[in-house]
Coordinates of C-alpha atoms and ligand atoms in Angstrom, one line a residue:
M1 CA 148.6 162.9 104.7
Q2 CA 151.2 164.3 102.3
A3 CA 150.6 167.9 101.0
T4 CA 150.4 167.8 97.2
H5 CA 151.1 171.4 96.6
S6 CA 154.2 172.1 94.5
N7 CA 155.5 174.9 96.5
A8 CA 154.0 173.9 99.9
D9 CA 156.0 175.3 102.8
A10 CA 158.7 176.4 100.5
A11 CA 159.3 179.7 102.4
V12 CA 161.6 180.9 99.6
P13 CA 161.2 184.4 98.4
A14 CA 158.5 184.6 95.7
K15 CA 159.9 185.0 92.2
S16 CA 157.8 188.1 91.8
G17 CA 159.5 189.8 94.7
V18 CA 156.1 190.1 96.5
R19 CA 156.7 189.8 100.3
R20 CA 153.6 191.2 101.9
V21 CA 150.0 191.0 100.8
I22 CA 146.8 192.6 102.2
V23 CA 143.7 190.4 101.9
V24 CA 140.3 191.9 102.3
G25 CA 137.6 189.5 103.5
A26 CA 137.8 186.5 105.9
G27 CA 135.4 184.2 104.2
I28 CA 136.6 180.9 102.6
A29 CA 138.1 182.8 99.7
G30 CA 140.2 185.3 101.7
L31 CA 141.2 182.6 104.3
S32 CA 142.2 180.3 101.5
I33 CA 144.2 183.0 99.8
A34 CA 146.0 183.8 103.1
W35 CA 146.7 180.0 103.4
S36 CA 148.1 179.7 99.9
L37 CA 150.3 182.9 100.4
A38 CA 151.5 181.9 103.8
R39 CA 152.5 178.4 102.4
R40 CA 154.8 180.3 100.0
G41 CA 156.4 182.3 102.8
I42 CA 154.5 185.6 101.9
E43 CA 153.4 187.7 104.8
V44 CA 149.6 188.4 105.0
D45 CA 147.5 191.0 106.7
L46 CA 143.9 190.1 106.6
F47 CA 141.2 192.8 107.1
E48 CA 137.5 191.8 107.9
Q49 CA 134.7 194.2 108.5
G50 CA 133.1 191.9 111.1
S51 CA 134.2 189.2 113.4
I52 CA 136.5 186.4 112.2
P53 CA 134.7 184.3 110.9
N54 CA 131.7 186.5 110.3
P55 CA 128.3 184.9 110.6
K56 CA 127.1 187.2 107.8
S57 CA 129.5 185.9 105.3
S58 CA 128.4 183.4 102.6
S59 CA 131.0 180.9 103.9
F60 CA 129.5 180.6 107.4
D61 CA 127.3 177.5 107.5
E62 CA 127.1 173.9 108.7
H63 CA 127.7 172.2 105.4
R64 CA 128.5 172.7 101.7
I65 CA 128.4 170.3 98.8
N66 CA 131.6 169.2 97.1
R67 CA 131.2 167.4 93.8
H68 CA 132.4 166.6 90.4
A69 CA 129.0 166.6 88.7
Y70 CA 128.7 170.0 87.1
G71 CA 126.2 169.9 84.2
R72 CA 127.0 172.5 81.6
L73 CA 129.8 174.1 83.7
Q74 CA 132.2 171.5 82.2
G75 CA 135.2 173.8 82.7
Y76 CA 134.7 173.6 86.5
A77 CA 134.2 169.8 86.4
R78 CA 137.6 169.6 84.8
L79 CA 139.1 171.6 87.7
M80 CA 137.6 169.4 90.4
P81 CA 140.4 166.7 90.6
E82 CA 143.0 169.5 91.3
S83 CA 140.4 171.1 93.7
F84 CA 140.1 167.8 95.6
R85 CA 143.9 167.5 95.8
L86 CA 144.1 171.0 97.3
W87 CA 141.6 170.3 99.9
D88 CA 143.7 167.3 100.8
A89 CA 146.7 169.6 101.1
M90 CA 144.6 171.8 103.4
W91 CA 143.5 168.8 105.6
S92 CA 147.1 167.9 105.9
D93 CA 148.1 171.4 107.1
L94 CA 145.2 171.6 109.5
G95 CA 145.8 168.0 110.8
V96 CA 142.0 167.2 110.4
R97 CA 139.7 166.4 107.6
H98 CA 136.5 168.4 107.4
Y99 CA 135.0 166.5 104.5
E100 CA 132.7 163.4 104.4
S101 CA 132.2 161.5 101.3
T102 CA 128.5 160.6 100.9
G103 CA 128.0 160.2 97.1
G104 CA 125.1 162.1 95.5
I105 CA 121.7 161.3 94.0
Y106 CA 120.4 163.4 91.2
V107 CA 116.7 163.2 90.6
L108 CA 115.9 164.6 87.2
R109 CA 112.3 165.7 86.6
T110 CA 113.1 167.9 83.6
D111 CA 114.4 166.9 80.3
D112 CA 117.4 169.1 79.7
D113 CA 121.0 168.3 78.8
W114 CA 122.2 167.9 82.4
Y115 CA 122.7 164.1 82.1
E116 CA 124.6 164.2 78.8
T117 CA 126.9 167.1 79.8
T118 CA 127.6 165.7 83.2
A119 CA 128.2 162.1 82.0
A120 CA 130.8 163.5 79.5
S121 CA 132.6 165.4 82.3
L122 CA 132.6 162.5 84.7
D123 CA 133.9 160.1 82.1
E124 CA 136.7 162.6 81.4
V125 CA 137.8 162.9 85.0
G126 CA 137.1 159.2 85.8
V127 CA 134.3 159.5 88.4
D128 CA 131.8 156.7 88.7
Y129 CA 128.0 157.2 88.1
H130 CA 125.1 154.9 87.3
D131 CA 121.4 155.1 86.7
I132 CA 119.1 154.1 89.6
P133 CA 116.1 152.2 88.3
L134 CA 113.1 154.2 89.2
D135 CA 111.5 151.3 91.3
Q136 CA 114.7 151.2 93.4
L137 CA 114.6 155.0 93.9
E138 CA 111.4 154.5 96.1
R139 CA 113.3 152.0 98.3
L140 CA 116.6 154.1 98.5
V141 CA 115.0 157.5 99.1
P142 CA 111.3 157.1 99.9
M143 CA 111.2 160.7 101.1
I144 CA 111.4 161.8 97.4
E145 CA 108.2 162.1 95.3
S146 CA 108.9 159.5 92.6
E147 CA 105.8 160.6 90.5
G148 CA 107.2 162.8 87.7
V149 CA 110.7 161.6 88.0
L150 CA 112.3 161.0 84.5
R151 CA 115.6 159.6 85.6
A152 CA 117.7 159.2 88.8
V153 CA 121.5 158.9 88.8
H154 CA 123.9 158.0 91.6
V155 CA 127.2 159.9 91.3
G156 CA 130.4 159.3 93.1
G157 CA 133.0 161.9 94.0
S158 CA 130.7 164.0 96.1
G159 CA 130.1 164.7 99.8
L160 CA 129.9 167.3 102.5
L161 CA 132.4 170.0 103.5
Y162 CA 131.9 171.4 107.0
P163 CA 132.5 175.2 106.6
N164 CA 132.3 176.5 110.1
R165 CA 134.8 174.0 111.3
I166 CA 137.0 174.8 108.3
L167 CA 136.9 178.5 108.9
T168 CA 137.7 178.2 112.5
D169 CA 140.5 175.7 112.1
L170 CA 142.0 177.9 109.2
V171 CA 142.0 181.0 111.4
V172 CA 143.8 179.2 114.3
H173 CA 146.3 177.6 111.9
L174 CA 147.0 180.8 110.0
A175 CA 147.5 182.9 113.3
A176 CA 150.1 180.3 114.3
R177 CA 151.7 180.8 110.9
G178 CA 151.9 184.5 111.5
V179 CA 149.1 185.9 109.5
R180 CA 147.9 189.1 111.1
F181 CA 144.2 189.4 111.5
H182 CA 142.4 192.8 111.7
A183 CA 138.8 192.0 112.7
M184 CA 136.1 194.7 112.8
S185 CA 138.2 196.7 110.3
A186 CA 136.1 197.5 107.3
V187 CA 138.1 198.5 104.2
T188 CA 136.6 201.7 102.7
E189 CA 138.9 202.1 99.7
V190 CA 141.2 199.9 97.7
D191 CA 144.0 201.2 95.5
P192 CA 145.1 198.4 93.2
E193 CA 147.6 200.6 91.5
R194 CA 149.7 201.0 94.7
G195 CA 148.7 197.9 96.7
E196 CA 147.0 200.0 99.4
V197 CA 143.7 199.9 101.4
T198 CA 142.1 202.4 103.7
A199 CA 140.6 201.0 106.9
G200 CA 139.6 203.1 110.0
G201 CA 140.7 206.2 108.2
K202 CA 144.2 204.9 107.8
V203 CA 146.1 203.9 104.7
H204 CA 147.8 200.4 104.8
A205 CA 150.3 199.5 102.1
A206 CA 151.6 196.2 100.9
D207 CA 153.1 194.8 97.7
M208 CA 149.7 193.5 96.6
V209 CA 146.1 193.7 97.7
V210 CA 143.5 190.9 97.1
V211 CA 139.9 191.8 97.5
A212 CA 137.8 188.7 98.5
A213 CA 134.8 190.6 99.9
G214 CA 132.0 188.1 98.9
A215 CA 128.6 189.8 98.3
W216 CA 130.1 193.2 99.1
I217 CA 132.8 193.1 96.5
D218 CA 131.1 195.6 94.1
R219 CA 131.4 198.3 96.7
L220 CA 135.2 198.1 96.6
V221 CA 135.8 197.0 93.0
P222 CA 133.9 199.3 90.7
S223 CA 134.6 197.1 87.6
F224 CA 132.7 194.3 89.2
R225 CA 129.5 196.3 89.5
G226 CA 126.7 194.8 87.5
Q227 CA 128.7 191.7 86.8
A228 CA 129.0 190.1 90.2
V229 CA 125.5 190.8 91.5
P230 CA 124.5 190.1 95.1
S231 CA 121.7 187.6 95.3
R232 CA 119.5 186.9 98.4
Q233 CA 119.0 183.1 98.7
A234 CA 116.8 181.3 101.1
V235 CA 117.5 178.0 102.9
L236 CA 115.5 175.9 105.3
F237 CA 116.8 173.8 108.2
L238 CA 114.3 171.0 108.9
A239 CA 113.8 168.2 111.5
P240 CA 112.5 165.1 109.8
P241 CA 109.7 163.2 111.4
P242 CA 110.9 160.3 113.8
D243 CA 110.1 157.6 111.3
L244 CA 112.4 159.1 108.7
A245 CA 115.2 160.2 110.9
A246 CA 117.4 157.1 110.4
L247 CA 116.9 157.2 106.6
W248 CA 118.0 160.9 106.6
A249 CA 121.0 160.2 108.8
S250 CA 122.5 157.9 106.2
A251 CA 121.2 159.7 103.1
P252 CA 123.6 161.1 100.5
V253 CA 123.5 164.5 99.0
I254 CA 120.3 164.8 96.9
V255 CA 119.8 167.2 94.1
V256 CA 116.4 167.5 92.5
K257 CA 116.1 169.2 89.1
D258 CA 112.6 170.3 88.3
D259 CA 111.2 172.9 85.9
E260 CA 110.0 174.9 88.9
A261 CA 112.9 174.3 91.3
G262 CA 116.5 173.2 91.6
L263 CA 116.5 171.8 95.1
Y264 CA 119.8 170.8 96.8
T265 CA 119.6 168.8 100.0
L266 CA 122.2 168.2 102.6
P267 CA 121.6 165.4 105.0
P268 CA 121.9 165.8 108.7
R269 CA 125.3 164.1 109.3
N270 CA 128.2 164.6 111.6
G271 CA 126.6 167.2 113.9
T272 CA 124.7 169.1 111.2
R273 CA 121.0 169.6 110.5
L274 CA 119.0 168.7 107.4
K275 CA 119.2 171.6 105.0
I276 CA 117.4 172.3 101.7
G277 CA 117.9 175.3 99.4
D278 CA 117.0 176.3 95.9
H279 CA 119.8 176.9 93.4
R280 CA 117.7 179.4 91.3
F281 CA 119.0 182.9 91.9
S282 CA 116.9 185.9 93.2
R283 CA 119.5 188.4 92.0
I284 CA 118.0 191.0 94.5
G285 CA 118.9 192.2 98.0
D286 CA 121.6 194.0 100.0
A287 CA 124.3 192.0 101.8
D288 CA 124.0 194.2 104.9
E289 CA 120.5 193.0 105.5
D290 CA 119.9 190.5 108.3
R291 CA 119.9 186.7 107.7
L292 CA 116.3 185.8 108.7
A293 CA 114.3 184.6 105.7
T294 CA 110.8 186.0 105.4
E295 CA 107.7 184.0 104.4
A296 CA 108.1 185.6 101.0
D297 CA 111.7 184.4 100.7
V298 CA 110.7 180.8 101.3
E299 CA 107.5 180.7 99.4
S300 CA 108.8 179.2 96.2
L301 CA 111.2 176.9 98.1
W302 CA 108.2 175.4 99.9
H303 CA 106.3 175.1 96.5
G304 CA 109.3 173.0 95.2
L305 CA 109.5 171.0 98.3
R306 CA 105.8 170.1 98.3
K307 CA 106.1 169.0 94.7
C308 CA 109.3 167.0 94.8
Y309 CA 109.4 165.6 98.4
R310 CA 106.8 163.5 100.2
D311 CA 105.1 164.5 103.4
I312 CA 107.2 167.6 103.8
D313 CA 104.6 169.3 106.0
R314 CA 105.4 166.6 108.6
Y315 CA 108.9 168.1 108.9
G316 CA 109.6 170.6 111.7
V317 CA 111.1 173.9 110.7
L318 CA 114.2 174.8 112.7
E319 CA 115.4 177.9 110.8
Q320 CA 114.5 179.9 107.7
K321 CA 117.8 181.5 106.7
A322 CA 118.6 184.1 104.1
C323 CA 122.1 184.4 102.8
Y324 CA 123.9 186.2 100.1
Y325 CA 126.4 185.5 97.4
T326 CA 127.2 187.1 94.1
V327 CA 126.1 185.7 90.8
T328 CA 127.3 186.3 87.3
E329 CA 125.3 186.0 84.1
D330 CA 126.7 182.6 83.2
E331 CA 127.6 181.4 86.7
N332 CA 131.3 181.6 86.0
F333 CA 133.7 183.1 88.5
L334 CA 135.1 186.6 88.2
V335 CA 138.7 186.6 89.2
R336 CA 140.7 189.4 87.9
A337 CA 144.0 191.3 88.2
I338 CA 142.5 194.8 88.7
G339 CA 145.8 196.7 88.7
P340 CA 149.5 196.1 88.8
Q341 CA 149.2 195.6 92.6
G342 CA 145.7 194.2 93.0
W343 CA 143.5 191.2 92.4
A344 CA 139.7 190.8 93.0
V345 CA 138.2 187.4 93.5
S346 CA 134.5 186.6 93.3
A347 CA 134.1 182.9 93.3
C348 CA 130.4 183.0 93.2
S349 CA 127.0 181.7 91.9
G350 CA 126.5 179.3 94.7
H351 CA 129.5 177.0 94.0
G352 CA 132.4 178.9 95.4
F353 CA 133.1 177.1 98.6
K354 CA 134.3 173.9 97.0
L355 CA 136.7 175.6 94.7
A356 CA 138.1 178.1 97.2
P357 CA 141.5 176.4 97.8
L358 CA 142.0 176.0 94.0
V359 CA 141.1 179.6 93.3
A360 CA 143.4 180.7 96.1
D361 CA 146.2 178.6 95.0
S362 CA 145.9 179.8 91.5
V363 CA 145.8 183.5 92.5
A364 CA 148.8 183.0 94.8
R365 CA 150.7 181.3 91.9
A366 CA 150.2 184.5 89.9
I367 CA 151.1 186.8 92.8
A368 CA 154.3 184.8 93.5
G369 CA 155.3 184.9 89.8
E370 CA 154.8 181.2 89.2
A371 CA 152.1 181.8 86.5
G372 CA 150.9 184.7 84.4
A373 CA 147.9 186.7 85.4
A374 CA 146.0 186.1 82.1
E375 CA 146.6 182.3 82.3
I376 CA 145.1 182.3 85.8
E377 CA 142.1 184.5 84.9
R378 CA 141.3 182.2 82.0
K379 CA 141.6 179.0 84.0
L380 CA 139.2 180.3 86.7
E381 CA 136.6 181.5 84.2
G382 CA 136.1 177.7 83.9
R383 CA 135.7 177.7 80.1
Ligands
LIG1 C1 122.9 178.9 101.1 C2 124.2 178.8 100.4 C3 124.5 177.5 99.9 C4 125.7 177.3 99.2 N1 126.0 176.1 98.8 C5 127.3 175.8 98.3 C6 127.7 174.5 98.0 O1 126.9 173.6 98.3 N2 128.9 174.3 97.5 C7 129.7 175.3 97.3 O2 130.9 175.1 96.8 N3 129.3 176.6 97.5 C8 128.1 176.9 98.0 N4 127.7 178.1 98.3 C9 128.6 179.3 97.8 C10 129.7 179.5 98.8 O3 129.3 179.4 100.1 C11 130.3 180.9 98.5 O4 130.7 181.0 97.1 C12 131.5 181.2 99.3 O5 131.3 180.9 100.6 C13 132.0 182.6 99.0 O6 133.1 182.9 99.8 P1 133.8 184.3 99.9 O7 134.9 184.2 100.8 O8 133.9 184.8 98.5 O9 132.6 185.2 100.5 P2 132.2 185.4 102.0 O10 132.2 184.1 102.7 O11 130.9 186.2 102.0 O12 133.4 186.3 102.7 C14 133.5 187.7 102.4 C15 134.0 188.4 103.6 O13 134.4 189.6 103.2 C16 134.1 190.5 104.3 N5 134.0 191.9 103.8 C17 133.1 192.4 102.9 N6 133.4 193.7 102.6 C18 134.4 194.0 103.4 C19 135.1 195.2 103.6 N7 134.8 196.3 103.0 N8 136.1 195.3 104.6 C20 136.5 194.1 105.2 N9 135.8 192.9 105.0 C21 134.8 192.9 104.2 C22 132.7 190.0 104.7 O14 132.3 190.5 106.0 C23 132.9 188.5 104.6 O15 133.3 188.0 105.9 C24 126.5 178.3 98.9 C25 126.2 179.7 99.4 C26 125.1 179.9 100.1 C27 124.8 181.2 100.7

């Protein structure tokens, strides 16, 4: 596969004169930034407080949804074609494709503007979609409760990314390209005026520092406090009953939008388990806490599942997991130049994985002097 990036593998000095960058955080954001910088011939030192990858990071999981359907967040829908191209560039560099196209079924149980706003965006970017007659929904996905469904839509241009494999392969690839990894090295201070970080009581200097610290970012970037808020989210990994196993194994991504739940369902494909979460944000919690979801964490998720799925009590529970990401008031990303030698990246609100290579490439363009900081900030706000 041919890399599509304009400056891929250029290894010419960056126009900005930046030669060395420190990245904080080895989630998908930090690793993608390291990838985008290394492709431009810029040296990278990457600091991570835990192991690399870190099981406590938001990025560490079996699967994530990639899609063009974006409801009111139409600015992000417009970025998706470029985002898919950058994933292709990453697969090309890694020599393996960790994405499977499944299509998606959106089951609408609430009468909001999701269909109209999404259809307008999909028309604009040329992605196919069609209504599923409700009597056919029963046949296609009998595990869904069809009572109360107002509309069902099949949408193309969506599928599953496999994060754990992506993170691991990226680390191996980047190490071979000369990226220096500093695992178990918590950064305690960032100086974006001077491009410096403090880790293990020692100051490390570079031409630029990029903070991609996920749900911990507000500890290092004071201006993000109260704006990028850590949110504890619960997900369930389930084992379907034997009579539904084959149906689930070939199911697409399913999103159910209800007044009381926003359920996203990732089918058990390609070595992953069936996973269901709720897109509504808790906006509480501390990212240092463990990742075991309590009964209280999953209570409302079960309520939504019993309402929107059939026979859900016949499913076996494999894991109740808590995880953290940051959320902003309007779900838009916060990506900012925080000083003459510093950037902070919080690609958040539960949709940051799919856009990580695009966010990274955009920030790397600004750092390399290929684009202005304000232009990149505006673009990534997705407005
Ligand atoms: C359950 C769940 C479902 C999701 N579903 C989707 C989906 O379907 N599609 C999608 O696109 N997105 C989805 N997301 C969101 C997506 O996973 C996140 O937006 C993305 O992974 C964030 O990546 P990140 O690199 O910014 O943060 P993280 O992955 O959390 O990485 C940040 C890293 O920084 C490190 N760090 C923090 N502080 C320091 C420090 N002081 N010093 C050194 N290192 C530090 C952390 O240890 C961590 O490894 C989901 C998230 C969750 C939790």
